[in-house]
mmCIF file of C-alpha atoms and ligand atoms in Angstrom:
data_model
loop_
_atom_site.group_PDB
_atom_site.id
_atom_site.type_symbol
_atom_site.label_atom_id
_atom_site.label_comp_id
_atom_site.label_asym_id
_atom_site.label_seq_id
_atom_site.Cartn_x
_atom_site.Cartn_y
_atom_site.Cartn_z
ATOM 1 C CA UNK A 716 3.356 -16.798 -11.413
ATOM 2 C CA UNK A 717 0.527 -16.156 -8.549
ATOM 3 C CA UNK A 718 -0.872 -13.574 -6.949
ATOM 4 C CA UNK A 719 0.546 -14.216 -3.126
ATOM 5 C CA UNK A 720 -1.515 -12.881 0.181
ATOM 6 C CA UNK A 721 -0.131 -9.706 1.156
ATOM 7 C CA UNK A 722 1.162 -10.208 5.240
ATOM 8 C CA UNK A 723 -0.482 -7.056 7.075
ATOM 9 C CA UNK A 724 0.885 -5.311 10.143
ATOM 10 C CA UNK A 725 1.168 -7.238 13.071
ATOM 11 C CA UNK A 726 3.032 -10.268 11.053
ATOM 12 C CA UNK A 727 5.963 -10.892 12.740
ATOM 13 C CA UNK A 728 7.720 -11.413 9.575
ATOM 14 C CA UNK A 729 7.733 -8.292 8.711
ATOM 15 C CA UNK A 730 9.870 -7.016 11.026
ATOM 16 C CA UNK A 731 12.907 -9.554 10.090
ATOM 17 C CA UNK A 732 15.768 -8.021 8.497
ATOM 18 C CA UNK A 733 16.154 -9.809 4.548
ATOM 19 C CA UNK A 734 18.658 -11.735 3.704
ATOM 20 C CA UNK A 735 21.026 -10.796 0.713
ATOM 21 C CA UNK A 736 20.527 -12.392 -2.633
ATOM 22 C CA UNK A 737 23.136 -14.635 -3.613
ATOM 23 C CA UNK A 738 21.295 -16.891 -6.545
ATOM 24 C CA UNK A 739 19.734 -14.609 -9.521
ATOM 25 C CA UNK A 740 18.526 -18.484 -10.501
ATOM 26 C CA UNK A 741 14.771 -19.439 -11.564
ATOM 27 C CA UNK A 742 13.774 -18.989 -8.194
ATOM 28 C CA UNK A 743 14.594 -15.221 -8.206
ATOM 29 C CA UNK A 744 12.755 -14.939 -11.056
ATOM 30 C CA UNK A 745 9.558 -16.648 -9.698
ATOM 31 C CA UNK A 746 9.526 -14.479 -6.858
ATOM 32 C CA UNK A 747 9.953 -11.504 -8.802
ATOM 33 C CA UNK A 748 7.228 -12.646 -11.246
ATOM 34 C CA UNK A 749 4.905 -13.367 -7.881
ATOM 35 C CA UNK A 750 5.875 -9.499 -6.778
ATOM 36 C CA UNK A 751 4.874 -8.009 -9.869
ATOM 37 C CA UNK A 752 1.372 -10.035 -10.084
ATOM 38 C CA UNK A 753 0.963 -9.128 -6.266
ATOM 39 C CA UNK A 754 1.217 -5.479 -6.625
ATOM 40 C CA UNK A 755 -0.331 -4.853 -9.931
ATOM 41 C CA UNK A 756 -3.423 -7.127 -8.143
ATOM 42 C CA UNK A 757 -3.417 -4.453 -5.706
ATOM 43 C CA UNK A 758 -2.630 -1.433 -7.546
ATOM 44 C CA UNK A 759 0.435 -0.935 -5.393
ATOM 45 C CA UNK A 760 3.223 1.678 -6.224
ATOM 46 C CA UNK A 761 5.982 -1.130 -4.679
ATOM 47 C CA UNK A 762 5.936 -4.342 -3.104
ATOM 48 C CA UNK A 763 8.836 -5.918 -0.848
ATOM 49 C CA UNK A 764 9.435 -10.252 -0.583
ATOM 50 C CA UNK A 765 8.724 -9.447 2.611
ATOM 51 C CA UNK A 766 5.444 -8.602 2.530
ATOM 52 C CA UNK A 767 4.552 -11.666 0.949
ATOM 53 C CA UNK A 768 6.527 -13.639 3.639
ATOM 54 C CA UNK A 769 9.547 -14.188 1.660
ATOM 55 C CA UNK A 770 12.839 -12.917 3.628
ATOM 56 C CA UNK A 771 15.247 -11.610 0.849
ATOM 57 C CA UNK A 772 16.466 -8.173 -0.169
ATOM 58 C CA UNK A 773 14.282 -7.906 -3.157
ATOM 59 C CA UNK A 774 12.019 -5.103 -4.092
ATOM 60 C CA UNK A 775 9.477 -3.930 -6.908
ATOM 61 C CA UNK A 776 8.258 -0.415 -7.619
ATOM 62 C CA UNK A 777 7.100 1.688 -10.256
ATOM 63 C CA UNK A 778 5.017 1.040 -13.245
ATOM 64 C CA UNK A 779 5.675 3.564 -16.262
ATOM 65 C CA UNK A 780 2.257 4.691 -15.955
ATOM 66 C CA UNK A 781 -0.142 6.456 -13.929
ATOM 67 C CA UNK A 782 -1.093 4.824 -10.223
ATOM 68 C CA UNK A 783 -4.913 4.684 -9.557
ATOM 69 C CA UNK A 784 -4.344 4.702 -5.677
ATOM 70 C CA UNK A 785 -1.613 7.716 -6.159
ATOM 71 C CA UNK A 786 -3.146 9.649 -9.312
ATOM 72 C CA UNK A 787 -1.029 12.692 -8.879
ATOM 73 C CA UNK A 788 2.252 10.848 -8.563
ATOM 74 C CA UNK A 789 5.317 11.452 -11.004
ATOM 75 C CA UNK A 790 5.540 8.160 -13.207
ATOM 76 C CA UNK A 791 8.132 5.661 -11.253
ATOM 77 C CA UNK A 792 9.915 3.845 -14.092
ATOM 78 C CA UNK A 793 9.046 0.090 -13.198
ATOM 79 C CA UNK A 794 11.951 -1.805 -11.232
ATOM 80 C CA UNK A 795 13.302 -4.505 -9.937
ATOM 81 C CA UNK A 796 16.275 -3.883 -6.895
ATOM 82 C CA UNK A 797 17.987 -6.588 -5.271
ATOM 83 C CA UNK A 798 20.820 -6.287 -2.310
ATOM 84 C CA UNK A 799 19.557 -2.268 -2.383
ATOM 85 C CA UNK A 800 21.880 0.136 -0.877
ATOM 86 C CA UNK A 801 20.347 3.822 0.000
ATOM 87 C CA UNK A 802 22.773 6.724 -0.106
ATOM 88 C CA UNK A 803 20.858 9.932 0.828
ATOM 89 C CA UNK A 804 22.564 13.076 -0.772
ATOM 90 C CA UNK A 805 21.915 16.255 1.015
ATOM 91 C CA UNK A 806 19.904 17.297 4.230
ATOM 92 C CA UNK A 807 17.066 18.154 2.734
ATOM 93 C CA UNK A 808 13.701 15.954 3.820
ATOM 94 C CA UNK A 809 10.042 16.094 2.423
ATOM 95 C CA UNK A 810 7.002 14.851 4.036
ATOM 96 C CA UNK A 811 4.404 13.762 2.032
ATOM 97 C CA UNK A 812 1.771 11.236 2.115
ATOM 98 C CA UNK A 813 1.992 7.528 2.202
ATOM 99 C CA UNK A 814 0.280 4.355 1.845
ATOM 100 C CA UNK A 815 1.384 1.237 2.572
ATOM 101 C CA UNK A 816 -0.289 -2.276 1.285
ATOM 102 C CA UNK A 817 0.324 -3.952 4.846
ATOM 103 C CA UNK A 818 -1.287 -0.929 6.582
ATOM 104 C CA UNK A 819 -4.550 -1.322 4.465
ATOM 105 C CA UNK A 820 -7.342 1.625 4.906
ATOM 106 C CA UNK A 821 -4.801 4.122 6.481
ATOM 107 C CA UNK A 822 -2.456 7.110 5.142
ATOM 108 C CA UNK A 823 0.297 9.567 7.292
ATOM 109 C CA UNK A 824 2.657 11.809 6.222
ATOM 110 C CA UNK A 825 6.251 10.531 6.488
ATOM 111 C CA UNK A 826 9.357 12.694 6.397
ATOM 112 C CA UNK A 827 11.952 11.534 3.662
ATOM 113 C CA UNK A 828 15.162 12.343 2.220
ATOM 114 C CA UNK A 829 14.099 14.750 -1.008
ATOM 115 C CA UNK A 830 17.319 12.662 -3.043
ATOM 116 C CA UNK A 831 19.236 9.960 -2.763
ATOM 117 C CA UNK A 832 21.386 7.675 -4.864
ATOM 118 C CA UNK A 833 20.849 3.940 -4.666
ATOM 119 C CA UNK A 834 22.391 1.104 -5.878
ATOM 120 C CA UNK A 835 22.006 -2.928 -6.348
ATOM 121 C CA UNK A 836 21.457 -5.056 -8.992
ATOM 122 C CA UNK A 837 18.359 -6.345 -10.945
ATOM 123 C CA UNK A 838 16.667 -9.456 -11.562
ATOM 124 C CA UNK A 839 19.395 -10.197 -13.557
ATOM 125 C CA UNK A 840 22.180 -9.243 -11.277
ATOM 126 C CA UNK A 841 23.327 -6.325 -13.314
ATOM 127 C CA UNK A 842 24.099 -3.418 -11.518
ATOM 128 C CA UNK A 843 21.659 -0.698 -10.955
ATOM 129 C CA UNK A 844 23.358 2.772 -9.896
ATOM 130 C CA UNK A 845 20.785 5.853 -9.695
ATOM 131 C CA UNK A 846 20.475 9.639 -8.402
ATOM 132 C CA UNK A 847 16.856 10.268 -7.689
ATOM 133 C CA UNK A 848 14.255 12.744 -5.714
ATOM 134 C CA UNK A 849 11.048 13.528 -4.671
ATOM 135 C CA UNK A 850 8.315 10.598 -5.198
ATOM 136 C CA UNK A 851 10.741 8.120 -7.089
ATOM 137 C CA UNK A 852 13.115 8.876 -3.855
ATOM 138 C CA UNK A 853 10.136 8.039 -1.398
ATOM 139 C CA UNK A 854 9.044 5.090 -2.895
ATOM 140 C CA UNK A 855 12.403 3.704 -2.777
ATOM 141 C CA UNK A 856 12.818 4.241 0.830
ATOM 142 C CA UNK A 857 9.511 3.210 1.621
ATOM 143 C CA UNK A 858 9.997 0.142 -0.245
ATOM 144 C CA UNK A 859 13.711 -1.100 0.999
ATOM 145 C CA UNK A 860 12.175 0.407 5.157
ATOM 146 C CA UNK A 861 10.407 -3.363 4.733
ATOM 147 C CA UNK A 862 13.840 -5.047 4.208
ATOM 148 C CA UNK A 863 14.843 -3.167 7.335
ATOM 149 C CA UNK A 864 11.938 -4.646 9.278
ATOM 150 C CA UNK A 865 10.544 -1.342 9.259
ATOM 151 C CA UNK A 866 7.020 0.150 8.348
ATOM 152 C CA UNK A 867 5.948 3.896 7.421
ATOM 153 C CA UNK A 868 4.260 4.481 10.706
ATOM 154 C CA UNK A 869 7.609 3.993 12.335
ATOM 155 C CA UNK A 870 9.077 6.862 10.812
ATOM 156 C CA UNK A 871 6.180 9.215 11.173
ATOM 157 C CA UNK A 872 6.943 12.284 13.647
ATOM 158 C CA UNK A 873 3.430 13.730 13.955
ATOM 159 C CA UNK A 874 0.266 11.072 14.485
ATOM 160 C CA UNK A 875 -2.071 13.614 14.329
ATOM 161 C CA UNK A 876 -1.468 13.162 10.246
ATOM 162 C CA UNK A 877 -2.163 9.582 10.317
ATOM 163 C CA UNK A 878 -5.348 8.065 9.560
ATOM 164 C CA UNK A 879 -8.171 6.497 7.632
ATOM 165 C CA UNK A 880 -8.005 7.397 3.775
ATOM 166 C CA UNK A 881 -11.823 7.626 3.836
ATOM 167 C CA UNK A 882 -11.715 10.121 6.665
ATOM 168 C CA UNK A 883 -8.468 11.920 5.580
ATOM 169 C CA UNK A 884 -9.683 12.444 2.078
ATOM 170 C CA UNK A 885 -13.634 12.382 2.278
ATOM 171 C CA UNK A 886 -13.753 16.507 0.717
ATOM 172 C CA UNK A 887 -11.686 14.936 -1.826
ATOM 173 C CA UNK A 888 -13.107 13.981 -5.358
HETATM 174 NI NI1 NI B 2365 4.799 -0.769 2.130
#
């Protein structure tokens, strides 16, 4: 269990597509263990293996409480999703704010999918099958876009509403 550097934008690694998890051995469980220390170190809402270098289709999110860097955010119930497949349902898309801990110091707002289903398995390799929307939904995408090689400002459609959280937020308490 360690708290792992965090690779920031401009890594090349980070724009690899993961490979699928075949093992759910020990070492799945030490990375997951590393992902959870990582992100809870940081106060992140998620945290994908590849942001700490490691190039497998495994992702972390939630936390079953409160967020300090996203205060007003629903509770995400805290996860583990391996070999994730997204499903949107619907048209409908939401933009919203987002944060990113490879993109450190900056927010944008990023047009989602308002629900989706997705499925996997856990740490465990049990399956994991659920209909979600709004912020749960976001994080999720957000979260399996760095499996795709792909980070928030790549799916942002309006820079003007990108930009330093200090600046963005600075009437904000
Ligand atoms: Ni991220």
């Amino acid at each position: 269990m360690a708290v792992r550097p965090i690779l920031k934008m401009g890594d090349p690694r980070l724009w690899r597509v993961a490979q699928p998890v075949t093992d759910f051995g020990p070492a799945l469980a030490s990375l997951v263990q590393d992902l959870h220390d990582t992100m809870a170190a940081a106060s992140g809402a998620g945290l994908a293996a590849p942001q700490i270098g490691v190039d497998l289709q495994v992702v972390v999110f939630g936390s079953g409480q409160p967020n300090p860097r996203y205060p007003d955010a629903p509770v995400v119930p805290p996860t583990v999703l391996v070999n994730p497949v997204l499903t949107p349902l619907g048209d409908a898309q939401q933009i919203d704010w987002e944060g990113c801990l490879s993109v450190p110091g900056l927010r944008g707002q990023v047009p989602r999918w308002q629900r989706l289903r997705y499925q996997g398995q856990d740490a465990q390799g049990q399956p994991i099958d659920r209909t979600v929307e709004g912020f749960h939904a976001r994080v999720v995408q957000h979260e399996c876009d760095h499996l795709l090689g792909t980070l928030y400002p790549m799916r942002m459609s309006d820079f003007t509403q990108f930009g330093f959280t200090e600046v963005l937020f600075q009437n904000l308490a």
